[in-house]
Amino acid sequence: MEVKVVLLTGGSSGIGAATAHMLASAGMKVYAGSRRGTIDTPQEGIVPVKLDVNDAAATEAVVADILSREGRLDAVVCNAGNGIFGPVEGTLEEEARTQFETTYFGSFKTIQACLPIFRKQGFGRIITITSVMAILQLPFQGFYSSAKAALLSLSQSLSMELKGSGIQCCSILPGDVATGFTQARRKNKCAEDPASPYKDAMKKNLAKIEKDELGGMSPDVIARAVLRQLRKKHMRVRVIPRIDYKAVALLVRILPASWALALLNALYS
Ligand SMILES: NC(=O)c1ccc[n+]([C@@H]2O[C@H](COP(=O)([O-])OP(=O)(O)OC[C@H]3O[C@@H](n4cnc5c(N)ncnc54)[C@H](OP(=O)(O)O)[C@@H]3O)[C@@H](O)[C@H]2O)c1
């Protein structure tokens, strides 16, 4: 079966908007969900929809609506996400939960809403946009990394559970991408504390990650990776776009963990 109808979350900006445009240009019908429910540049083939992934009932209603209009749903791209910044020591439980709500539970509930349709069709594609931070950790981004690592694990477990069903899973792990993500990043309450023992390290770290992101790759690189996987007969389970990020991921995997963390810490704090 060919992918013709796609539900994409976080479709109003950045990687999501670029993906919506690329898939629509390739002839797919893309339901681009976001809380805003808009897309900056309208295009034939893209249907912006209001969708907060933290609202499971609303997600199910959107999925049911797509099915009644199109009679099919071939793929879901779970891209909606946000970032929080701050030291583990002072992070409030509710701040940590907010990170997991959208990144992990939002994706999990979206996937669950689509699975019955995929099962019935005997065909479906599930792509999660995680991050290289799912496999390499940085200081002050412990909850972002944990939430992305949890989502990557979920995708990989699910890919095994779905073996033989006709439904495939792929997680795409972007490195730095120049989007509104940098501006939307929320700092934990304790990250703003002028008396924090982490003050200097946080300042250096934040300046470095913001510089890397703002000078990062175009969201089109990630959109192309999504399109490439959706067109494949057999999607890859895990994709790291760009050779430089692949090399860093490999280095972190082969080095002893303490060396890898020392290297990342030296670079980022
Ligand atoms: N930029 C990077 O360097 C980078 C690197 C690795 C991974 N990523 C991941 O890529 C994904 C897209 O991020 P981006 O860089 O494109 O940032 P972005 O421009 O800030 O896009 C985030 C998207 O998620 C949507 N969103 C946020 N909360 C939502 C919710 N509760 N329900 C539905 N939609 C929601 C936003 O739309 P509304 O505000 O309208 O809801 C927006 O469309 C994220 O999962 C991010 O973690 C980004």
PDB file of C-alpha atoms and ligand atoms in Angstrom:
ATOM      1  CA  MET A   1       0.000   0.000   0.000  1.00  0.00           C
ATOM      2  CA  GLU A   2       1.105   3.515  -0.752  1.00  0.00           C
ATOM      3  CA  VAL A   3       0.956   6.283   1.868  1.00  0.00           C
ATOM      4  CA  LYS A   4      -1.720   8.757   0.782  1.00  0.00           C
ATOM      5  CA  VAL A   5      -3.282  10.144   3.969  1.00  0.00           C
ATOM      6  CA  VAL A   6      -1.167  11.291   6.902  1.00  0.00           C
ATOM      7  CA  LEU A   7      -1.871  12.733  10.348  1.00  0.00           C
ATOM      8  CA  LEU A   8       1.003  14.952  11.468  1.00  0.00           C
ATOM      9  CA  THR A   9       1.168  16.548  14.927  1.00  0.00           C
ATOM     10  CA  GLY A  10       2.943  19.844  15.576  1.00  0.00           C
ATOM     11  CA  GLY A  11       2.275  20.874  11.996  1.00  0.00           C
ATOM     12  CA  SER A  12       1.990  24.642  12.510  1.00  0.00           C
ATOM     13  CA  SER A  13       5.695  25.509  12.435  1.00  0.00           C
ATOM     14  CA  GLY A  14       9.301  24.326  12.146  1.00  0.00           C
ATOM     15  CA  ILE A  15       9.915  20.677  11.309  1.00  0.00           C
ATOM     16  CA  GLY A  16       6.185  19.911  11.256  1.00  0.00           C
ATOM     17  CA  ALA A  17       5.323  22.662   8.769  1.00  0.00           C
ATOM     18  CA  ALA A  18       8.291  21.726   6.538  1.00  0.00           C
ATOM     19  CA  THR A  19       7.182  18.081   6.647  1.00  0.00           C
ATOM     20  CA  ALA A  20       3.580  18.986   5.820  1.00  0.00           C
ATOM     21  CA  HIS A  21       4.772  20.931   2.746  1.00  0.00           C
ATOM     22  CA  MET A  22       7.131  18.186   1.597  1.00  0.00           C
ATOM     23  CA  LEU A  23       4.578  15.381   1.954  1.00  0.00           C
ATOM     24  CA  ALA A  24       1.842  17.441   0.267  1.00  0.00           C
ATOM     25  CA  SER A  25       4.218  18.274  -2.606  1.00  0.00           C
ATOM     26  CA  ALA A  26       4.779  14.518  -2.967  1.00  0.00           C
ATOM     27  CA  GLY A  27       1.006  14.068  -3.444  1.00  0.00           C
ATOM     28  CA  MET A  28      -0.030  13.070   0.069  1.00  0.00           C
ATOM     29  CA  LYS A  29      -2.978  14.551   1.933  1.00  0.00           C
ATOM     30  CA  VAL A  30      -1.663  15.867   5.249  1.00  0.00           C
ATOM     31  CA  TYR A  31      -3.805  16.675   8.266  1.00  0.00           C
ATOM     32  CA  ALA A  32      -1.483  19.039  10.125  1.00  0.00           C
ATOM     33  CA  GLY A  33      -2.548  19.231  13.777  1.00  0.00           C
ATOM     34  CA  SER A  34      -1.436  21.839  16.304  1.00  0.00           C
ATOM     35  CA  ARG A  35      -2.941  23.878  19.122  1.00  0.00           C
ATOM     36  CA  ARG A  36      -3.004  26.902  16.798  1.00  0.00           C
ATOM     37  CA  GLY A  37      -4.655  24.854  14.067  1.00  0.00           C
ATOM     38  CA  THR A  38      -3.002  26.934  11.326  1.00  0.00           C
ATOM     39  CA  ILE A  39      -0.009  26.822   8.997  1.00  0.00           C
ATOM     40  CA  ASP A  40       1.906  29.917   7.874  1.00  0.00           C
ATOM     41  CA  THR A  41       1.850  29.115   4.165  1.00  0.00           C
ATOM     42  CA  PRO A  42      -1.298  27.309   3.020  1.00  0.00           C
ATOM     43  CA  GLN A  43      -0.826  24.678   0.313  1.00  0.00           C
ATOM     44  CA  GLU A  44      -3.141  22.326  -1.518  1.00  0.00           C
ATOM     45  CA  GLY A  45      -3.029  18.937   0.173  1.00  0.00           C
ATOM     46  CA  ILE A  46      -2.483  20.363   3.670  1.00  0.00           C
ATOM     47  CA  VAL A  47      -5.474  20.519   5.999  1.00  0.00           C
ATOM     48  CA  PRO A  48      -4.585  22.422   9.203  1.00  0.00           C
ATOM     49  CA  VAL A  49      -6.526  21.097  12.189  1.00  0.00           C
ATOM     50  CA  LYS A  50      -6.816  22.180  15.799  1.00  0.00           C
ATOM     51  CA  LEU A  51      -5.291  19.411  17.875  1.00  0.00           C
ATOM     52  CA  ASP A  52      -3.752  19.475  21.327  1.00  0.00           C
ATOM     53  CA  VAL A  53      -2.015  16.125  21.810  1.00  0.00           C
ATOM     54  CA  ASN A  54      -2.567  16.447  25.553  1.00  0.00           C
ATOM     55  CA  ASP A  55      -6.298  16.078  24.939  1.00  0.00           C
ATOM     56  CA  ALA A  56      -6.823  12.385  24.173  1.00  0.00           C
ATOM     57  CA  ALA A  57     -10.545  12.762  23.399  1.00  0.00           C
ATOM     58  CA  ALA A  58      -9.853  15.573  20.902  1.00  0.00           C
ATOM     59  CA  THR A  59      -7.118  13.462  19.264  1.00  0.00           C
ATOM     60  CA  GLU A  60      -9.522  10.536  18.873  1.00  0.00           C
ATOM     61  CA  ALA A  61     -12.143  12.888  17.386  1.00  0.00           C
ATOM     62  CA  VAL A  62      -9.626  14.224  14.819  1.00  0.00           C
ATOM     63  CA  VAL A  63      -8.626  10.684  13.838  1.00  0.00           C
ATOM     64  CA  ALA A  64     -12.310   9.668  13.469  1.00  0.00           C
ATOM     65  CA  ASP A  65     -12.961  12.754  11.352  1.00  0.00           C
ATOM     66  CA  ILE A  66     -10.048  11.950   9.010  1.00  0.00           C
ATOM     67  CA  LEU A  67     -11.356   8.396   8.611  1.00  0.00           C
ATOM     68  CA  SER A  68     -14.880   9.558   7.803  1.00  0.00           C
ATOM     69  CA  ARG A  69     -13.614  12.070   5.210  1.00  0.00           C
ATOM     70  CA  GLU A  70     -10.902   9.956   3.581  1.00  0.00           C
ATOM     71  CA  GLY A  71     -11.980   6.380   4.330  1.00  0.00           C
ATOM     72  CA  ARG A  72      -8.372   5.640   5.286  1.00  0.00           C
ATOM     73  CA  LEU A  73      -5.407   6.805   7.349  1.00  0.00           C
ATOM     74  CA  ASP A  74      -2.033   5.479   6.248  1.00  0.00           C
ATOM     75  CA  ALA A  75       0.504   7.146   8.515  1.00  0.00           C
ATOM     76  CA  VAL A  76       0.956   9.213  11.629  1.00  0.00           C
ATOM     77  CA  VAL A  77       3.935  11.473  12.276  1.00  0.00           C
ATOM     78  CA  CYS A  78       4.244  12.363  15.978  1.00  0.00           C
ATOM     79  CA  ASN A  79       6.235  15.562  15.922  1.00  0.00           C
ATOM     80  CA  ALA A  80       4.557  17.883  18.476  1.00  0.00           C
ATOM     81  CA  GLY A  81       7.047  18.782  21.154  1.00  0.00           C
ATOM     82  CA  ASN A  82       8.547  21.365  23.450  1.00  0.00           C
ATOM     83  CA  GLY A  83      11.664  21.769  25.538  1.00  0.00           C
ATOM     84  CA  ILE A  84      12.326  22.678  29.150  1.00  0.00           C
ATOM     85  CA  PHE A  85      15.662  23.782  30.512  1.00  0.00           C
ATOM     86  CA  GLY A  86      17.061  23.645  34.030  1.00  0.00           C
ATOM     87  CA  PRO A  87      18.966  21.565  36.587  1.00  0.00           C
ATOM     88  CA  VAL A  88      17.462  18.304  37.822  1.00  0.00           C
ATOM     89  CA  GLU A  89      18.070  19.411  41.420  1.00  0.00           C
ATOM     90  CA  GLY A  90      15.574  22.253  41.451  1.00  0.00           C
ATOM     91  CA  THR A  91      13.053  21.150  38.853  1.00  0.00           C
ATOM     92  CA  LEU A  92       9.501  20.931  40.163  1.00  0.00           C
ATOM     93  CA  GLU A  93       7.637  17.698  39.600  1.00  0.00           C
ATOM     94  CA  GLU A  94       4.934  19.520  37.652  1.00  0.00           C
ATOM     95  CA  GLU A  95       7.575  21.046  35.312  1.00  0.00           C
ATOM     96  CA  ALA A  96       9.008  17.600  34.622  1.00  0.00           C
ATOM     97  CA  ARG A  97       5.513  16.195  34.054  1.00  0.00           C
ATOM     98  CA  THR A  98       4.723  18.971  31.557  1.00  0.00           C
ATOM     99  CA  GLN A  99       7.710  17.874  29.472  1.00  0.00           C
ATOM    100  CA  PHE A 100       6.555  14.257  29.492  1.00  0.00           C
ATOM    101  CA  GLU A 101       2.881  15.150  28.871  1.00  0.00           C
ATOM    102  CA  THR A 102       3.386  16.508  25.360  1.00  0.00           C
ATOM    103  CA  THR A 103       6.557  14.723  24.262  1.00  0.00           C
ATOM    104  CA  TYR A 104       5.826  11.242  25.544  1.00  0.00           C
ATOM    105  CA  PHE A 105       2.168  10.824  26.555  1.00  0.00           C
ATOM    106  CA  GLY A 106       0.919  13.050  23.720  1.00  0.00           C
ATOM    107  CA  SER A 107       2.691  10.859  21.157  1.00  0.00           C
ATOM    108  CA  PHE A 108       1.641   7.651  22.912  1.00  0.00           C
ATOM    109  CA  LYS A 109      -2.048   8.679  22.900  1.00  0.00           C
ATOM    110  CA  THR A 110      -1.866   9.801  19.264  1.00  0.00           C
ATOM    111  CA  ILE A 111      -0.375   6.449  18.243  1.00  0.00           C
ATOM    112  CA  GLN A 112      -3.031   4.593  20.248  1.00  0.00           C
ATOM    113  CA  ALA A 113      -5.787   6.568  18.513  1.00  0.00           C
ATOM    114  CA  CYS A 114      -4.459   5.540  15.066  1.00  0.00           C
ATOM    115  CA  LEU A 115      -3.628   1.897  15.758  1.00  0.00           C
ATOM    116  CA  PRO A 116      -7.171   0.431  15.455  1.00  0.00           C
ATOM    117  CA  ILE A 117      -7.432   1.901  11.921  1.00  0.00           C
ATOM    118  CA  PHE A 118      -3.985   0.614  10.954  1.00  0.00           C
ATOM    119  CA  ARG A 119      -4.907  -2.844  12.316  1.00  0.00           C
ATOM    120  CA  LYS A 120      -8.125  -2.946  10.322  1.00  0.00           C
ATOM    121  CA  GLN A 121      -6.293  -1.878   7.154  1.00  0.00           C
ATOM    122  CA  GLY A 122      -3.412  -4.286   7.808  1.00  0.00           C
ATOM    123  CA  PHE A 123      -1.207  -1.317   6.964  1.00  0.00           C
ATOM    124  CA  GLY A 124       0.106   1.734   8.796  1.00  0.00           C
ATOM    125  CA  ARG A 125       3.230   3.789   9.319  1.00  0.00           C
ATOM    126  CA  ILE A 126       4.192   5.362  12.646  1.00  0.00           C
ATOM    127  CA  ILE A 127       6.979   7.935  12.684  1.00  0.00           C
ATOM    128  CA  THR A 128       8.099   9.619  15.895  1.00  0.00           C
ATOM    129  CA  ILE A 129      10.318  12.680  15.806  1.00  0.00           C
ATOM    130  CA  THR A 130      12.550  12.196  18.815  1.00  0.00           C
ATOM    131  CA  SER A 131      16.059  13.729  19.015  1.00  0.00           C
ATOM    132  CA  VAL A 132      19.742  12.802  19.195  1.00  0.00           C
ATOM    133  CA  MET A 133      19.244  13.856  22.814  1.00  0.00           C
ATOM    134  CA  ALA A 134      17.390  10.567  23.260  1.00  0.00           C
ATOM    135  CA  ILE A 135      20.740   8.785  23.009  1.00  0.00           C
ATOM    136  CA  LEU A 136      23.186  11.436  24.225  1.00  0.00           C
ATOM    137  CA  GLN A 137      22.555  13.517  27.291  1.00  0.00           C
ATOM    138  CA  LEU A 138      23.433  17.119  28.019  1.00  0.00           C
ATOM    139  CA  PRO A 139      23.454  18.964  31.335  1.00  0.00           C
ATOM    140  CA  PHE A 140      20.285  20.966  32.179  1.00  0.00           C
ATOM    141  CA  GLN A 141      18.213  19.078  29.632  1.00  0.00           C
ATOM    142  CA  GLY A 142      17.677  15.951  31.693  1.00  0.00           C
ATOM    143  CA  PHE A 143      13.900  15.951  31.334  1.00  0.00           C
ATOM    144  CA  TYR A 144      13.908  16.693  27.601  1.00  0.00           C
ATOM    145  CA  SER A 145      16.436  13.882  27.053  1.00  0.00           C
ATOM    146  CA  SER A 146      14.493  11.479  29.295  1.00  0.00           C
ATOM    147  CA  ALA A 147      11.186  12.184  27.557  1.00  0.00           C
ATOM    148  CA  LYS A 148      12.738  11.691  24.097  1.00  0.00           C
ATOM    149  CA  ALA A 149      14.557   8.532  25.254  1.00  0.00           C
ATOM    150  CA  ALA A 150      11.259   7.184  26.596  1.00  0.00           C
ATOM    151  CA  LEU A 151       9.554   7.895  23.271  1.00  0.00           C
ATOM    152  CA  LEU A 152      12.380   6.234  21.325  1.00  0.00           C
ATOM    153  CA  SER A 153      12.099   3.152  23.556  1.00  0.00           C
ATOM    154  CA  LEU A 154       8.325   3.098  23.069  1.00  0.00           C
ATOM    155  CA  SER A 155       8.725   3.230  19.289  1.00  0.00           C
ATOM    156  CA  GLN A 156      11.267   0.401  19.300  1.00  0.00           C
ATOM    157  CA  SER A 157       9.199  -1.844  21.597  1.00  0.00           C
ATOM    158  CA  LEU A 158       6.115  -1.169  19.504  1.00  0.00           C
ATOM    159  CA  SER A 159       7.963  -2.053  16.301  1.00  0.00           C
ATOM    160  CA  MET A 160       8.624  -5.517  17.767  1.00  0.00           C
ATOM    161  CA  GLU A 161       5.046  -5.954  19.021  1.00  0.00           C
ATOM    162  CA  LEU A 162       3.670  -5.084  15.582  1.00  0.00           C
ATOM    163  CA  LYS A 163       5.830  -7.548  13.671  1.00  0.00           C
ATOM    164  CA  GLY A 164       3.755  -9.262  11.000  1.00  0.00           C
ATOM    165  CA  SER A 165       0.824  -6.813  11.313  1.00  0.00           C
ATOM    166  CA  GLY A 166       1.713  -4.664   8.299  1.00  0.00           C
ATOM    167  CA  ILE A 167       2.289  -1.721  10.639  1.00  0.00           C
ATOM    168  CA  GLN A 168       5.804  -0.306  10.884  1.00  0.00           C
ATOM    169  CA  CYS A 169       7.517   2.142  13.238  1.00  0.00           C
ATOM    170  CA  CYS A 170      10.417   4.496  12.699  1.00  0.00           C
ATOM    171  CA  SER A 171      11.947   7.099  14.957  1.00  0.00           C
ATOM    172  CA  ILE A 172      13.842  10.025  13.467  1.00  0.00           C
ATOM    173  CA  LEU A 173      16.477  11.599  15.734  1.00  0.00           C
ATOM    174  CA  PRO A 174      17.273  15.146  14.573  1.00  0.00           C
ATOM    175  CA  GLY A 175      20.330  17.055  15.754  1.00  0.00           C
ATOM    176  CA  ASP A 176      20.193  20.870  15.841  1.00  0.00           C
ATOM    177  CA  VAL A 177      17.496  22.321  13.603  1.00  0.00           C
ATOM    178  CA  ALA A 178      16.868  26.053  13.122  1.00  0.00           C
ATOM    179  CA  THR A 179      13.215  26.496  14.165  1.00  0.00           C
ATOM    180  CA  GLY A 180      11.084  28.369  16.691  1.00  0.00           C
ATOM    181  CA  PHE A 181      11.896  25.579  19.162  1.00  0.00           C
ATOM    182  CA  THR A 182      14.760  27.670  20.599  1.00  0.00           C
ATOM    183  CA  GLN A 183      12.506  30.620  21.369  1.00  0.00           C
ATOM    184  CA  ALA A 184       9.715  28.377  22.674  1.00  0.00           C
ATOM    185  CA  ARG A 185      12.039  26.586  25.138  1.00  0.00           C
ATOM    186  CA  ARG A 186      10.827  27.175  28.687  1.00  0.00           C
ATOM    187  CA  LYS A 187      13.254  27.700  31.525  1.00  0.00           C
ATOM    188  CA  ASN A 188      12.399  26.024  34.815  1.00  0.00           C
ATOM    189  CA  LYS A 189      11.754  28.346  37.726  1.00  0.00           C
ATOM    190  CA  CYS A 190      15.072  27.373  39.334  1.00  0.00           C
ATOM    191  CA  ALA A 191      16.945  28.071  36.080  1.00  0.00           C
ATOM    192  CA  GLU A 192      16.156  31.771  36.582  1.00  0.00           C
ATOM    193  CA  ASP A 193      17.445  31.799  40.193  1.00  0.00           C
ATOM    194  CA  PRO A 194      20.398  34.255  40.420  1.00  0.00           C
ATOM    195  CA  ALA A 195      21.647  32.422  43.550  1.00  0.00           C
ATOM    196  CA  SER A 196      21.742  29.025  41.841  1.00  0.00           C
ATOM    197  CA  PRO A 197      25.051  27.141  42.204  1.00  0.00           C
ATOM    198  CA  TYR A 198      24.569  26.185  38.536  1.00  0.00           C
ATOM    199  CA  LYS A 199      24.226  29.812  37.376  1.00  0.00           C
ATOM    200  CA  ASP A 200      27.491  30.071  35.393  1.00  0.00           C
ATOM    201  CA  ALA A 201      27.324  26.561  33.942  1.00  0.00           C
ATOM    202  CA  MET A 202      23.690  27.096  32.873  1.00  0.00           C
ATOM    203  CA  LYS A 203      24.525  30.410  31.219  1.00  0.00           C
ATOM    204  CA  LYS A 204      27.341  28.837  29.183  1.00  0.00           C
ATOM    205  CA  ASN A 205      25.246  25.795  28.355  1.00  0.00           C
ATOM    206  CA  LEU A 206      22.204  27.763  27.216  1.00  0.00           C
ATOM    207  CA  ALA A 207      24.311  30.100  25.065  1.00  0.00           C
ATOM    208  CA  LYS A 208      25.937  27.084  23.362  1.00  0.00           C
ATOM    209  CA  ILE A 209      22.736  25.146  22.680  1.00  0.00           C
ATOM    210  CA  GLU A 210      20.912  28.241  21.417  1.00  0.00           C
ATOM    211  CA  LYS A 211      23.833  29.102  19.097  1.00  0.00           C
ATOM    212  CA  ASP A 212      23.959  25.509  17.804  1.00  0.00           C
ATOM    213  CA  GLU A 213      20.199  25.413  17.185  1.00  0.00           C
ATOM    214  CA  LEU A 214      19.975  28.826  15.523  1.00  0.00           C
ATOM    215  CA  GLY A 215      22.852  27.843  13.220  1.00  0.00           C
ATOM    216  CA  GLY A 216      21.418  24.345  12.806  1.00  0.00           C
ATOM    217  CA  MET A 217      20.184  22.514   9.742  1.00  0.00           C
ATOM    218  CA  SER A 218      17.072  23.433   7.814  1.00  0.00           C
ATOM    219  CA  PRO A 219      13.848  21.670   8.900  1.00  0.00           C
ATOM    220  CA  ASP A 220      13.661  20.463   5.278  1.00  0.00           C
ATOM    221  CA  VAL A 221      16.437  17.953   6.087  1.00  0.00           C
ATOM    222  CA  ILE A 222      14.147  16.258   8.617  1.00  0.00           C
ATOM    223  CA  ALA A 223      11.104  16.591   6.345  1.00  0.00           C
ATOM    224  CA  ARG A 224      13.051  14.795   3.594  1.00  0.00           C
ATOM    225  CA  ALA A 225      13.973  12.005   6.010  1.00  0.00           C
ATOM    226  CA  VAL A 226      10.270  11.558   6.879  1.00  0.00           C
ATOM    227  CA  LEU A 227       9.280  11.426   3.195  1.00  0.00           C
ATOM    228  CA  ARG A 228      12.069   8.958   2.399  1.00  0.00           C
ATOM    229  CA  GLN A 229      10.909   6.590   5.152  1.00  0.00           C
ATOM    230  CA  LEU A 230       7.237   6.842   4.190  1.00  0.00           C
ATOM    231  CA  ARG A 231       8.126   5.860   0.624  1.00  0.00           C
ATOM    232  CA  LYS A 232      10.178   2.822   1.657  1.00  0.00           C
ATOM    233  CA  LYS A 233       8.748  -0.668   1.608  1.00  0.00           C
ATOM    234  CA  HIS A 234      10.497  -1.327   4.910  1.00  0.00           C
ATOM    235  CA  MET A 235      11.061   1.712   7.103  1.00  0.00           C
ATOM    236  CA  ARG A 236      14.200   1.826   9.213  1.00  0.00           C
ATOM    237  CA  VAL A 237      13.558   1.584  12.947  1.00  0.00           C
ATOM    238  CA  ARG A 238      15.887   4.479  13.782  1.00  0.00           C
ATOM    239  CA  VAL A 239      17.203   7.257  11.553  1.00  0.00           C
ATOM    240  CA  ILE A 240      19.770   9.915  12.471  1.00  0.00           C
ATOM    241  CA  PRO A 241      19.845  12.507   9.682  1.00  0.00           C
ATOM    242  CA  ARG A 242      23.259  13.851   8.629  1.00  0.00           C
ATOM    243  CA  ILE A 243      26.634  12.186   8.793  1.00  0.00           C
ATOM    244  CA  ASP A 244      28.054  14.478  11.527  1.00  0.00           C
ATOM    245  CA  TYR A 245      25.297  13.545  14.001  1.00  0.00           C
ATOM    246  CA  LYS A 246      25.619   9.872  13.037  1.00  0.00           C
ATOM    247  CA  ALA A 247      29.345  10.097  13.823  1.00  0.00           C
ATOM    248  CA  VAL A 248      28.753  11.739  17.237  1.00  0.00           C
ATOM    249  CA  ALA A 249      26.130   9.099  18.085  1.00  0.00           C
ATOM    250  CA  LEU A 250      28.568   6.334  17.133  1.00  0.00           C
ATOM    251  CA  LEU A 251      31.367   7.889  19.177  1.00  0.00           C
ATOM    252  CA  VAL A 252      29.156   8.156  22.254  1.00  0.00           C
ATOM    253  CA  ARG A 253      28.130   4.508  21.819  1.00  0.00           C
ATOM    254  CA  ILE A 254      31.640   3.111  21.560  1.00  0.00           C
ATOM    255  CA  LEU A 255      33.324   5.245  24.246  1.00  0.00           C
ATOM    256  CA  PRO A 256      33.078   4.174  27.898  1.00  0.00           C
ATOM    257  CA  ALA A 257      30.040   6.037  29.337  1.00  0.00           C
ATOM    258  CA  SER A 258      32.143   8.118  31.753  1.00  0.00           C
ATOM    259  CA  TRP A 259      34.369   9.326  28.877  1.00  0.00           C
ATOM    260  CA  ALA A 260      31.401  10.160  26.684  1.00  0.00           C
ATOM    261  CA  LEU A 261      29.723  12.171  29.481  1.00  0.00           C
ATOM    262  CA  ALA A 262      32.979  13.959  30.340  1.00  0.00           C
ATOM    263  CA  LEU A 263      33.385  14.938  26.696  1.00  0.00           C
ATOM    264  CA  LEU A 264      29.823  16.243  26.381  1.00  0.00           C
ATOM    265  CA  ASN A 265      30.095  18.058  29.710  1.00  0.00           C
ATOM    266  CA  ALA A 266      33.328  19.742  28.650  1.00  0.00           C
ATOM    267  CA  LEU A 267      31.670  20.926  25.465  1.00  0.00           C
ATOM    268  CA  TYR A 268      28.426  22.118  27.051  1.00  0.00           C
ATOM    269  CA  SER A 269      29.084  23.492  30.554  1.00  0.00           C
TER     270      SER A 269
HETATM  271  N1  LIG B   1      14.680  22.260  16.658  1.00  0.00           N
HETATM  272  C1  LIG B   1      15.538  21.328  17.041  1.00  0.00           C
HETATM  273  O1  LIG B   1      16.774  21.576  17.142  1.00  0.00           O
HETATM  274  C2  LIG B   1      15.041  19.930  17.318  1.00  0.00           C
HETATM  275  C3  LIG B   1      16.014  18.914  17.461  1.00  0.00           C
HETATM  276  C4  LIG B   1      15.596  17.625  17.726  1.00  0.00           C
HETATM  277  C5  LIG B   1      14.250  17.333  17.837  1.00  0.00           C
HETATM  278  N2  LIG B   1      13.321  18.330  17.698  1.00  0.00           N
HETATM  279  C6  LIG B   1      11.912  17.962  17.837  1.00  0.00           C
HETATM  280  O2  LIG B   1      11.222  18.295  16.670  1.00  0.00           O
HETATM  281  C7  LIG B   1       9.843  18.493  16.984  1.00  0.00           C
HETATM  282  C8  LIG B   1       9.363  19.768  16.313  1.00  0.00           C
HETATM  283  O3  LIG B   1      10.048  20.866  16.878  1.00  0.00           O
HETATM  284  P1  LIG B   1      10.480  22.155  16.041  1.00  0.00           P
HETATM  285  O4  LIG B   1      11.945  22.249  16.145  1.00  0.00           O
HETATM  286  O5  LIG B   1       9.842  22.161  14.726  1.00  0.00           O
HETATM  287  O6  LIG B   1       9.908  23.301  17.001  1.00  0.00           O
HETATM  288  P2  LIG B   1       8.650  24.285  16.837  1.00  0.00           P
HETATM  289  O7  LIG B   1       8.791  25.117  15.627  1.00  0.00           O
HETATM  290  O8  LIG B   1       8.527  24.951  18.172  1.00  0.00           O
HETATM  291  O9  LIG B   1       7.434  23.295  16.597  1.00  0.00           O
HETATM  292  C9  LIG B   1       6.753  22.627  17.645  1.00  0.00           C
HETATM  293  C10 LIG B   1       5.391  22.238  17.111  1.00  0.00           C
HETATM  294  O10 LIG B   1       4.722  21.467  18.094  1.00  0.00           O
HETATM  295  C11 LIG B   1       3.418  22.026  18.262  1.00  0.00           C
HETATM  296  N3  LIG B   1       2.940  21.712  19.602  1.00  0.00           N
HETATM  297  C12 LIG B   1       3.497  22.020  20.795  1.00  0.00           C
HETATM  298  N4  LIG B   1       2.743  21.545  21.791  1.00  0.00           N
HETATM  299  C13 LIG B   1       1.680  20.907  21.218  1.00  0.00           C
HETATM  300  C14 LIG B   1       0.552  20.215  21.711  1.00  0.00           C
HETATM  301  N5  LIG B   1       0.329  20.077  23.025  1.00  0.00           N
HETATM  302  N6  LIG B   1      -0.329  19.679  20.827  1.00  0.00           N
HETATM  303  C15 LIG B   1      -0.126  19.814  19.491  1.00  0.00           C
HETATM  304  N7  LIG B   1       0.914  20.467  18.955  1.00  0.00           N
HETATM  305  C16 LIG B   1       1.805  21.011  19.820  1.00  0.00           C
HETATM  306  C17 LIG B   1       3.569  23.517  17.981  1.00  0.00           C
HETATM  307  O11 LIG B   1       2.357  24.113  17.528  1.00  0.00           O
HETATM  308  P3  LIG B   1       1.317  24.892  18.487  1.00  0.00           P
HETATM  309  O12 LIG B   1       2.135  25.774  19.372  1.00  0.00           O
HETATM  310  O13 LIG B   1       0.447  25.621  17.500  1.00  0.00           O
HETATM  311  O14 LIG B   1       0.581  23.832  19.205  1.00  0.00           O
HETATM  312  C18 LIG B   1       4.539  23.457  16.795  1.00  0.00           C
HETATM  313  O15 LIG B   1       3.834  23.206  15.596  1.00  0.00           O
HETATM  314  C19 LIG B   1       9.753  18.523  18.507  1.00  0.00           C
HETATM  315  O16 LIG B   1       9.270  17.279  18.967  1.00  0.00           O
HETATM  316  C20 LIG B   1      11.191  18.715  18.935  1.00  0.00           C
HETATM  317  O17 LIG B   1      11.445  18.176  20.207  1.00  0.00           O
HETATM  318  C21 LIG B   1      13.692  19.615  17.441  1.00  0.00           C
END
